[in-house]
Amino acid sequence: MYSLLFTVMDLTMNAFWGFCLCRFFCSFLRRKRLRFGGDCEEAGTGSEEWHAGGLHRGGWLLWGFWMTFKVFLEYVRETDYSSVGMLVRLFFLYGGLLLFTGLFYCGKRGNLSFVFVTFAAVSEISRFLAYTVSLLGNWLYTLSFYFWEKGFFDNVQQYVSVTKAVAMAVQLIMNVIFGLVMWKTLSCVRRTCSGELSLERTELMFLLLPGVTGFLFCVLLRIIMVNVEEQIPSLLYDRYPLLTGVVPALLLLCNCSILYSVKLYRQLQRLHEEKNRSAILERQLNSMEEQLRETERVYAGVRAMKHDMRNQLAVLAELTERPGARAEFETYLEQMNRMLGQLEFPCRTGSAAVDTLFGIKCHEMQERVPGIRFDAEGFIVPENLRIYPMDLSVILGNGLDNAIEACERLAAAAPDEIPWIRVSALYRTQCFLVEIENSFDGRLSRLPEQEFPETSKGDGQLHGIGLRSIETVARKYHGGVDWSAEGGVFTLTVLLKSKA
């Protein structure tokens, strides 16, 4: 009877352990859907399906592996209390989990490392915190033996029954403490930073350090906690009673360090996002100032032409009356046309804001890259387009800035090449597709964890601000950003959905 109850409690604890494992892993990783031919595709994110209720197929797969592997290790475990045997079982348990998740779940390697180390550390810390309750069991055993000596029990069977009941109560309390600590800790980590994390190397080391420290501390406890002398095991607490308070305090500190490192990482990430947003707003304000200056220049020229128009007309009238002045008359008209041409925007797109922006960028690229070819004939803004001109200016301004920078590098690396930039657009069924193509020198720097190419500017902290600002606008219109680099041509594609 008692053996059956202990077995049921162990199975229940392992099932709940596996439930926490699935819930935690599926919040950060996606299951691989294997196909014939060796390729695979990713199933939906686990966190969304968890909120929908229940374990999805990937979760059941992980839970089944955990239960099977745990029962197998319990079945083949050694009967002695040697530290070597416990470390071997620990290695097989978490090594098998790491191998299984590496084979059947996909995600960034940083995500997988963070999830695995955090789960292993929290599991071991929770187990050792619950293990301290066994000291209460020792005290209860001593108390029951004291009552036995005082004759409170009628026979040995009563004493044995009380002892087994105490053992069951202690085991139940240990399981409850273990489950609560693990559940609360993993839930806090999930709520703080669930989903696809974008971890740089420094951030990954910052998040892994508390977990690795806590896990190694638990490994140390496994090595030194139980001492076997003449086939009789004894706890480290029996030799050093002071450790009954020190060890749980250290375990709690390790657990709190995992939680606070995750919380601090999320706060730093938010500060970084705020910094990026501030930089984006600053770039937008600078773009607006440039457009205002360009507009003021054009209007100032128009006012000057209007002021001089009477004089210009008087000169033309005099030239028409003067015999033999036809050549001079044509030259004068050509000069007037040239002056008027300087007051016009180089492109006609159907949007005054875009025309102004293209005028600014044309002057800028001619100054920075003399001889560059700019083609915007394929960029037409439809009349019924429901996209704010300022948002279009953000996309085109940042995209052209990157294109001009790439052409400038190409002109410096290959003076014989003629740099070029081409901008085009396509509007179909409320979808507006913007494409910016430019020549470049073929060199592109991009880290594996980064979505966009790395900037060549000196301020590496503000890396990718232009492309991120484009992505922000694209998401505002339920669209996206894509890029490709092939054959010395860099192509940036932005898809926007026109508002109704």
Coordinates of C-alpha atoms in Angstrom, one line a residue:
M1 CA 0.0 0.0 0.0
Y2 CA 2.7 2.5 1.0
S3 CA 4.9 1.5 -1.9
L4 CA 2.0 2.1 -4.3
L5 CA 1.3 5.5 -2.8
F6 CA 5.0 6.5 -3.1
T7 CA 5.0 5.3 -6.7
V8 CA 1.9 7.3 -7.5
M9 CA 3.4 10.4 -5.9
D10 CA 6.6 10.0 -7.9
L11 CA 4.7 9.6 -11.2
T12 CA 2.6 12.6 -10.4
M13 CA 5.6 14.7 -9.6
N14 CA 7.4 13.6 -12.8
A15 CA 4.2 14.3 -14.8
F16 CA 3.9 17.8 -13.4
W17 CA 7.7 18.3 -14.0
G18 CA 7.2 17.3 -17.6
F19 CA 4.2 19.7 -17.8
C20 CA 6.4 22.6 -16.6
L21 CA 9.1 21.5 -19.1
C22 CA 6.7 21.6 -22.0
R23 CA 5.1 24.9 -21.0
F24 CA 8.5 26.5 -20.7
F25 CA 10.2 25.1 -23.8
C26 CA 7.2 25.6 -26.1
S27 CA 7.0 29.3 -25.1
F28 CA 10.4 29.9 -26.7
L29 CA 11.0 27.2 -29.3
R30 CA 9.0 25.7 -32.2
R31 CA 8.7 22.1 -33.1
K32 CA 10.3 20.9 -36.3
R33 CA 7.9 19.2 -38.7
L34 CA 10.1 16.7 -40.5
R35 CA 9.5 15.8 -44.2
F36 CA 10.8 13.3 -46.5
G37 CA 14.0 14.4 -48.2
G38 CA 15.6 15.8 -45.1
D39 CA 14.1 19.2 -45.0
C40 CA 11.8 20.5 -42.3
E41 CA 9.4 23.3 -41.6
E42 CA 8.5 25.1 -38.4
A43 CA 5.2 24.5 -36.6
G44 CA 3.4 27.4 -35.0
T45 CA 4.8 29.0 -31.9
G46 CA 4.0 27.2 -28.7
S47 CA 3.0 30.1 -26.6
E48 CA 0.0 31.0 -28.7
E49 CA -1.3 27.5 -28.6
W50 CA -0.7 27.3 -24.9
H51 CA -3.1 30.2 -24.4
A52 CA -5.6 28.5 -26.6
G53 CA -5.6 25.7 -24.1
G54 CA -3.9 22.3 -23.6
L55 CA -0.7 20.8 -24.9
H56 CA -0.2 21.0 -28.6
R57 CA 1.3 18.1 -30.5
G58 CA 4.9 19.3 -30.0
G59 CA 4.2 19.6 -26.2
W60 CA 2.8 16.1 -26.0
L61 CA 5.9 14.8 -27.8
L62 CA 8.3 16.5 -25.3
W63 CA 6.2 15.5 -22.3
G64 CA 6.1 11.9 -23.5
F65 CA 9.9 11.9 -23.9
W66 CA 10.4 13.3 -20.5
M67 CA 8.2 10.8 -18.7
T68 CA 9.7 7.8 -20.6
F69 CA 13.2 8.9 -19.9
K70 CA 12.6 9.7 -16.3
V71 CA 10.9 6.3 -15.6
F72 CA 13.7 4.6 -17.4
L73 CA 16.4 6.3 -15.3
E74 CA 14.4 5.5 -12.2
Y75 CA 14.2 1.9 -13.2
V76 CA 18.0 1.5 -13.9
R77 CA 19.3 3.8 -11.2
E78 CA 21.9 2.5 -8.8
T79 CA 20.9 1.6 -5.3
D80 CA 24.0 3.2 -3.7
Y81 CA 24.3 6.8 -2.7
S82 CA 27.6 7.5 -4.4
S83 CA 28.1 10.9 -5.9
V84 CA 29.4 9.4 -9.2
G85 CA 26.2 7.5 -9.7
M86 CA 24.1 10.6 -9.1
L87 CA 26.2 12.7 -11.5
V88 CA 25.9 10.0 -14.2
R89 CA 22.1 10.0 -13.9
L90 CA 22.1 13.8 -13.9
F91 CA 24.3 13.8 -17.0
F92 CA 22.0 11.3 -18.9
L93 CA 18.8 13.2 -17.8
Y94 CA 19.7 16.6 -19.0
G95 CA 22.0 15.4 -21.8
G96 CA 19.1 13.4 -23.2
L97 CA 16.8 16.5 -22.9
L98 CA 19.3 18.7 -24.7
L99 CA 19.7 16.1 -27.5
F100 CA 16.0 15.7 -27.9
T101 CA 15.2 19.4 -28.1
G102 CA 18.1 19.9 -30.5
L103 CA 16.7 17.3 -32.8
F104 CA 13.0 18.0 -32.6
Y105 CA 12.8 21.7 -31.9
C106 CA 14.1 24.7 -33.8
G107 CA 15.0 28.2 -32.9
K108 CA 18.0 30.3 -32.5
R109 CA 20.9 28.6 -30.7
G110 CA 21.0 31.4 -28.1
N111 CA 17.3 30.8 -27.3
L112 CA 17.8 27.0 -27.0
S113 CA 20.9 27.5 -24.7
F114 CA 19.0 30.0 -22.5
V115 CA 15.9 27.8 -22.2
F116 CA 17.8 24.7 -21.5
V117 CA 20.2 26.1 -18.9
T118 CA 17.4 28.0 -17.1
F119 CA 15.1 25.0 -16.9
A120 CA 17.9 22.7 -15.7
A121 CA 19.1 25.3 -13.0
V122 CA 15.5 26.0 -11.8
S123 CA 14.7 22.3 -11.6
E124 CA 17.8 21.5 -9.6
I125 CA 17.4 24.5 -7.3
S126 CA 13.8 23.6 -6.7
R127 CA 14.7 20.0 -5.9
F128 CA 17.3 21.0 -3.3
L129 CA 15.1 23.6 -1.7
A130 CA 12.4 20.9 -1.3
Y131 CA 15.1 18.5 -0.1
T132 CA 15.7 20.7 3.0
V133 CA 12.2 19.6 4.1
S134 CA 13.8 16.2 4.8
L135 CA 15.3 17.7 7.9
L136 CA 11.8 18.1 9.2
G137 CA 11.3 14.4 8.5
N138 CA 14.4 13.6 10.5
W139 CA 13.0 15.6 13.4
L140 CA 9.6 13.8 13.1
Y141 CA 11.3 10.5 13.0
T142 CA 13.3 11.4 16.2
L143 CA 10.1 12.5 17.8
S144 CA 8.2 9.3 16.9
F145 CA 11.1 7.2 18.2
Y146 CA 10.9 9.2 21.5
F147 CA 7.2 8.4 21.8
W148 CA 8.0 4.8 21.1
E149 CA 10.5 4.8 23.9
K150 CA 8.0 6.4 26.3
G151 CA 5.5 3.7 25.5
F152 CA 2.9 5.8 23.6
F153 CA 2.6 3.0 21.0
D154 CA 0.9 -0.3 21.9
N155 CA 2.9 -2.4 19.5
V156 CA 5.5 -2.2 16.8
Q157 CA 2.9 -2.1 14.0
Q158 CA 1.6 1.2 15.3
Y159 CA 5.1 2.7 15.4
V160 CA 5.8 1.4 11.8
S161 CA 2.5 2.8 10.6
V162 CA 3.3 6.2 12.1
T163 CA 6.7 6.2 10.6
K164 CA 5.4 5.4 7.2
A165 CA 2.8 8.1 7.5
V166 CA 5.5 10.6 8.4
A167 CA 7.5 9.6 5.4
M168 CA 4.5 10.0 3.1
A169 CA 3.7 13.4 4.6
V170 CA 7.3 14.6 4.2
Q171 CA 7.5 13.3 0.6
L172 CA 4.2 15.1 -0.2
I173 CA 5.4 18.4 1.3
M174 CA 8.7 18.0 -0.6
N175 CA 6.8 17.5 -3.9
V176 CA 4.5 20.5 -3.3
I177 CA 7.4 22.8 -2.5
F178 CA 9.4 21.5 -5.5
G179 CA 6.4 22.0 -7.8
L180 CA 5.5 25.5 -6.5
V181 CA 9.1 26.9 -6.7
M182 CA 9.6 25.5 -10.1
W183 CA 6.2 26.6 -11.4
K184 CA 6.5 30.1 -10.1
T185 CA 10.0 30.7 -11.3
L186 CA 9.5 29.3 -14.8
S187 CA 6.2 31.3 -15.1
C188 CA 8.0 34.5 -14.1
V189 CA 10.7 33.9 -16.7
R190 CA 8.0 33.1 -19.4
R191 CA 6.0 36.3 -18.6
T192 CA 9.1 38.5 -18.6
C193 CA 10.6 37.3 -21.9
S194 CA 8.6 34.8 -23.8
G195 CA 8.7 34.4 -27.6
E196 CA 11.5 34.7 -30.0
L197 CA 14.5 36.4 -28.3
S198 CA 17.1 38.2 -30.2
L199 CA 20.2 37.6 -28.1
E200 CA 23.6 39.0 -28.9
R201 CA 26.6 37.2 -27.5
T202 CA 27.0 39.5 -24.5
E203 CA 23.3 39.4 -23.7
L204 CA 23.4 35.6 -23.9
M205 CA 26.3 35.3 -21.5
F206 CA 24.6 37.7 -19.1
L207 CA 21.5 35.5 -19.0
L208 CA 23.3 32.2 -18.9
L209 CA 25.7 33.1 -16.0
P210 CA 23.2 32.9 -13.1
G211 CA 21.7 29.7 -14.5
V212 CA 25.1 28.0 -14.9
T213 CA 26.2 29.2 -11.5
G214 CA 23.0 27.8 -9.8
F215 CA 23.3 24.5 -11.7
L216 CA 26.9 24.0 -10.8
F217 CA 26.2 24.8 -7.2
C218 CA 23.5 22.1 -7.2
V219 CA 26.0 19.7 -8.7
L220 CA 28.4 20.5 -5.9
L221 CA 25.7 19.8 -3.4
R222 CA 25.1 16.4 -5.1
I223 CA 28.8 15.6 -4.7
I224 CA 29.2 16.6 -1.0
M225 CA 25.7 16.3 0.4
V226 CA 25.8 12.5 1.1
N227 CA 28.8 10.9 2.8
V228 CA 28.9 7.1 3.0
E229 CA 31.1 5.6 5.7
E230 CA 31.0 1.8 6.3
Q231 CA 27.9 1.4 4.1
I232 CA 26.0 4.0 6.2
P233 CA 25.0 7.2 4.5
S234 CA 25.0 10.5 6.4
L235 CA 24.0 14.0 5.4
L236 CA 26.3 17.0 5.3
Y237 CA 23.8 18.8 7.5
D238 CA 24.5 16.2 10.3
R239 CA 28.2 17.1 10.3
Y240 CA 27.7 20.9 9.8
P241 CA 24.3 21.9 11.3
L242 CA 24.9 25.6 10.3
L243 CA 24.5 24.6 6.7
T244 CA 20.8 23.9 7.2
G245 CA 20.3 27.7 7.0
V246 CA 23.2 28.6 4.7
V247 CA 22.5 26.2 1.8
P248 CA 18.8 27.2 1.4
A249 CA 19.7 30.8 1.5
L250 CA 22.3 30.3 -1.3
L251 CA 19.8 28.4 -3.3
L252 CA 17.2 31.2 -3.0
L253 CA 19.9 33.7 -4.0
C254 CA 20.7 31.6 -7.1
N255 CA 17.0 31.4 -7.9
C256 CA 16.5 35.2 -7.5
S257 CA 19.6 35.9 -9.6
I258 CA 18.0 34.0 -12.5
L259 CA 14.8 36.0 -12.2
Y260 CA 16.5 39.4 -11.7
S261 CA 18.9 38.8 -14.6
V262 CA 15.9 38.2 -16.9
K263 CA 14.1 41.2 -15.6
L264 CA 17.2 43.4 -16.0
Y265 CA 17.7 42.1 -19.5
R266 CA 14.1 43.1 -20.5
Q267 CA 14.5 46.5 -19.0
L268 CA 17.8 47.1 -20.8
Q269 CA 16.1 45.9 -24.0
R270 CA 13.3 48.4 -23.6
L271 CA 15.8 51.2 -23.0
H272 CA 17.6 50.1 -26.2
E273 CA 14.3 50.2 -28.1
E274 CA 13.5 53.6 -26.7
K275 CA 17.0 54.8 -27.8
N276 CA 16.3 53.4 -31.3
R277 CA 12.9 55.1 -31.4
S278 CA 14.5 58.4 -30.4
A279 CA 17.0 58.0 -33.1
I280 CA 14.3 57.2 -35.6
L281 CA 12.3 60.3 -34.6
E282 CA 15.4 62.4 -34.9
R283 CA 16.0 61.2 -38.4
Q284 CA 12.4 61.9 -39.3
L285 CA 12.7 65.4 -38.0
N286 CA 15.9 66.0 -39.9
S287 CA 14.1 64.7 -43.1
M288 CA 11.2 67.1 -42.5
E289 CA 13.6 70.0 -42.0
E290 CA 15.4 69.1 -45.3
Q291 CA 12.0 69.0 -47.1
L292 CA 11.0 72.3 -45.7
R293 CA 14.3 73.9 -46.8
E294 CA 13.9 72.4 -50.3
T295 CA 10.4 73.8 -50.5
E296 CA 11.5 77.2 -49.2
R297 CA 14.2 77.2 -51.9
V298 CA 11.7 76.5 -54.7
Y299 CA 9.2 79.1 -53.4
A300 CA 11.9 81.7 -53.0
G301 CA 13.0 81.1 -56.6
V302 CA 9.4 81.4 -57.7
R303 CA 8.9 84.7 -55.9
A304 CA 12.2 86.0 -57.4
M305 CA 11.0 85.0 -60.9
K306 CA 7.7 86.6 -60.3
H307 CA 9.4 89.8 -59.1
D308 CA 11.6 89.9 -62.2
M309 CA 8.9 88.8 -64.6
R310 CA 8.2 92.4 -65.8
N311 CA 11.8 93.0 -66.5
Q312 CA 12.1 89.7 -68.3
L313 CA 9.1 90.4 -70.5
A314 CA 10.4 93.9 -71.3
V315 CA 13.7 92.4 -72.4
L316 CA 11.9 89.9 -74.6
A317 CA 9.7 92.6 -76.1
E318 CA 12.8 94.7 -77.0
L319 CA 14.5 91.6 -78.6
T320 CA 11.5 90.9 -80.8
E321 CA 11.5 94.5 -82.1
R322 CA 15.2 94.6 -82.8
P323 CA 16.0 93.3 -86.3
G324 CA 18.5 90.5 -86.5
A325 CA 18.2 89.6 -82.8
R326 CA 16.6 86.2 -83.3
A327 CA 19.7 84.3 -82.1
E328 CA 20.0 86.5 -79.1
F329 CA 16.3 86.0 -78.5
E330 CA 16.6 82.2 -78.5
T331 CA 19.6 82.3 -76.2
Y332 CA 17.7 84.4 -73.7
L333 CA 14.7 82.0 -73.8
E334 CA 17.0 79.1 -73.2
Q335 CA 18.5 80.8 -70.2
M336 CA 15.0 81.5 -68.8
N337 CA 14.0 77.8 -69.3
R338 CA 17.1 76.7 -67.5
M339 CA 16.3 79.0 -64.6
L340 CA 12.7 77.7 -64.5
G341 CA 14.0 74.1 -64.7
Q342 CA 16.0 74.7 -61.5
L343 CA 12.8 75.6 -59.7
E344 CA 11.1 72.3 -60.7
F345 CA 11.4 69.0 -58.9
P346 CA 13.4 66.4 -60.9
C347 CA 10.6 63.8 -60.5
R348 CA 6.8 63.8 -60.9
T349 CA 5.4 61.0 -58.7
G350 CA 1.9 62.3 -57.9
S351 CA 2.9 63.2 -54.3
A352 CA 4.3 66.6 -53.4
A353 CA 6.1 65.2 -50.4
V354 CA 7.8 62.5 -52.4
D355 CA 8.7 64.9 -55.2
T356 CA 10.3 67.2 -52.6
L357 CA 12.2 64.3 -51.1
F358 CA 13.5 63.0 -54.5
G359 CA 14.7 66.6 -55.2
I360 CA 16.6 66.7 -52.0
K361 CA 18.2 63.3 -52.5
C362 CA 19.1 64.1 -56.1
H363 CA 21.1 67.1 -55.0
E364 CA 22.7 65.1 -52.2
M365 CA 23.7 62.2 -54.4
Q366 CA 25.1 64.4 -57.1
E367 CA 27.3 66.1 -54.5
R368 CA 28.4 62.9 -52.8
V369 CA 28.7 60.7 -55.9
P370 CA 29.2 62.8 -59.1
G371 CA 27.9 61.0 -62.2
I372 CA 25.5 58.7 -60.4
R373 CA 22.4 57.7 -62.3
F374 CA 19.0 58.0 -60.6
D375 CA 15.9 56.5 -62.1
A376 CA 12.5 57.1 -60.4
E377 CA 10.2 57.0 -63.5
G378 CA 8.7 53.8 -62.3
F379 CA 7.6 55.3 -59.0
I380 CA 4.0 56.6 -59.2
V381 CA 1.9 57.3 -56.2
P382 CA -1.8 56.4 -56.9
E383 CA -4.4 59.0 -56.1
N384 CA -6.4 56.6 -53.9
L385 CA -3.4 55.4 -51.9
R386 CA -4.2 55.6 -48.2
I387 CA -0.7 55.9 -46.9
Y388 CA 0.5 59.0 -45.1
P389 CA 3.1 61.0 -47.1
M390 CA 5.3 61.3 -44.0
D391 CA 5.4 57.5 -43.8
L392 CA 6.4 57.2 -47.4
S393 CA 9.1 59.8 -46.9
V394 CA 10.5 57.7 -44.0
I395 CA 10.7 54.6 -46.2
L396 CA 12.1 56.3 -49.2
G397 CA 14.4 58.7 -47.3
N398 CA 16.1 55.9 -45.2
G399 CA 16.2 53.5 -48.2
L400 CA 17.9 56.2 -50.4
D401 CA 20.3 57.1 -47.6
N402 CA 21.5 53.5 -47.5
A403 CA 21.6 53.3 -51.3
I404 CA 23.7 56.5 -51.6
E405 CA 26.1 55.3 -49.0
A406 CA 26.5 52.0 -50.9
C407 CA 27.1 53.8 -54.2
E408 CA 29.6 56.1 -52.5
R409 CA 31.6 53.1 -51.3
L410 CA 31.4 51.6 -54.8
A411 CA 32.7 54.8 -56.4
A412 CA 35.6 54.8 -54.0
A413 CA 36.4 51.1 -54.6
A414 CA 35.9 51.0 -58.4
P415 CA 36.2 54.5 -60.0
D416 CA 35.5 53.0 -63.4
E417 CA 32.0 51.8 -62.4
I418 CA 29.0 54.0 -62.8
P419 CA 26.9 53.8 -59.6
W420 CA 23.1 53.8 -60.1
I421 CA 19.9 53.9 -58.0
R422 CA 16.5 52.8 -59.2
V423 CA 13.2 53.3 -57.4
S424 CA 9.9 51.8 -58.5
A425 CA 6.5 51.0 -57.1
L426 CA 3.6 48.7 -57.8
Y427 CA 0.0 49.1 -56.6
R428 CA -2.4 46.1 -56.7
T429 CA -5.6 45.4 -54.7
Q430 CA -4.7 47.8 -51.9
C431 CA -1.1 46.6 -51.6
F432 CA 1.6 49.1 -52.4
L433 CA 5.1 47.6 -53.2
V434 CA 8.1 49.8 -53.0
E435 CA 11.4 48.6 -54.4
I436 CA 14.8 50.4 -54.1
E437 CA 17.7 48.9 -56.1
N438 CA 21.2 50.1 -56.2
S439 CA 24.7 49.0 -57.2
F440 CA 27.2 48.2 -54.5
D441 CA 30.7 46.8 -54.1
G442 CA 29.5 43.3 -53.3
R443 CA 30.7 43.4 -49.7
L444 CA 28.0 42.9 -47.1
S445 CA 28.5 42.3 -43.3
R446 CA 25.8 40.6 -41.4
L447 CA 26.0 38.7 -38.1
P448 CA 24.0 35.4 -37.9
E449 CA 21.7 36.7 -35.2
Q450 CA 20.9 39.9 -37.1
E451 CA 18.0 40.4 -39.5
F452 CA 19.5 43.3 -41.5
P453 CA 23.0 43.9 -42.9
E454 CA 25.5 45.7 -40.6
T455 CA 26.1 49.4 -41.0
S456 CA 29.4 50.7 -42.1
K457 CA 29.1 53.8 -40.1
G458 CA 31.1 54.5 -37.1
D459 CA 28.2 54.5 -34.6
G460 CA 27.7 50.8 -34.2
Q461 CA 25.3 51.3 -31.3
L462 CA 22.7 52.8 -33.6
H463 CA 23.2 49.9 -36.1
G464 CA 20.3 49.4 -38.6
I465 CA 18.3 52.4 -37.4
G466 CA 17.3 53.3 -41.0
L467 CA 16.1 49.8 -41.8
R468 CA 14.4 49.4 -38.4
S469 CA 12.5 52.6 -39.0
I470 CA 11.4 51.3 -42.4
E471 CA 10.3 48.1 -40.7
T472 CA 8.4 50.1 -38.1
V473 CA 6.4 51.9 -40.8
A474 CA 5.8 48.6 -42.7
R475 CA 4.3 47.0 -39.6
K476 CA 2.1 50.0 -39.1
Y477 CA 0.5 49.1 -42.5
H478 CA 0.5 45.4 -41.8
G479 CA 3.4 44.9 -44.3
G480 CA 7.0 43.7 -44.1
V481 CA 10.5 44.4 -45.3
D482 CA 12.7 42.1 -47.4
W483 CA 16.2 42.5 -48.9
S484 CA 18.5 40.6 -51.3
A485 CA 22.0 41.1 -52.5
E486 CA 23.1 39.3 -55.7
G487 CA 25.4 40.1 -58.6
G488 CA 26.5 43.5 -57.2
V489 CA 22.8 44.7 -56.9
F490 CA 21.2 45.3 -53.5
T491 CA 17.4 45.3 -53.5
L492 CA 15.2 46.5 -50.7
T493 CA 11.5 45.6 -50.9
V494 CA 8.8 47.1 -48.7
L495 CA 5.2 45.9 -48.8
L496 CA 2.5 48.1 -47.4
K497 CA -1.3 47.6 -47.2
S498 CA -3.2 50.7 -48.1
K499 CA -5.7 51.7 -45.4
A500 CA -9.4 51.6 -46.2

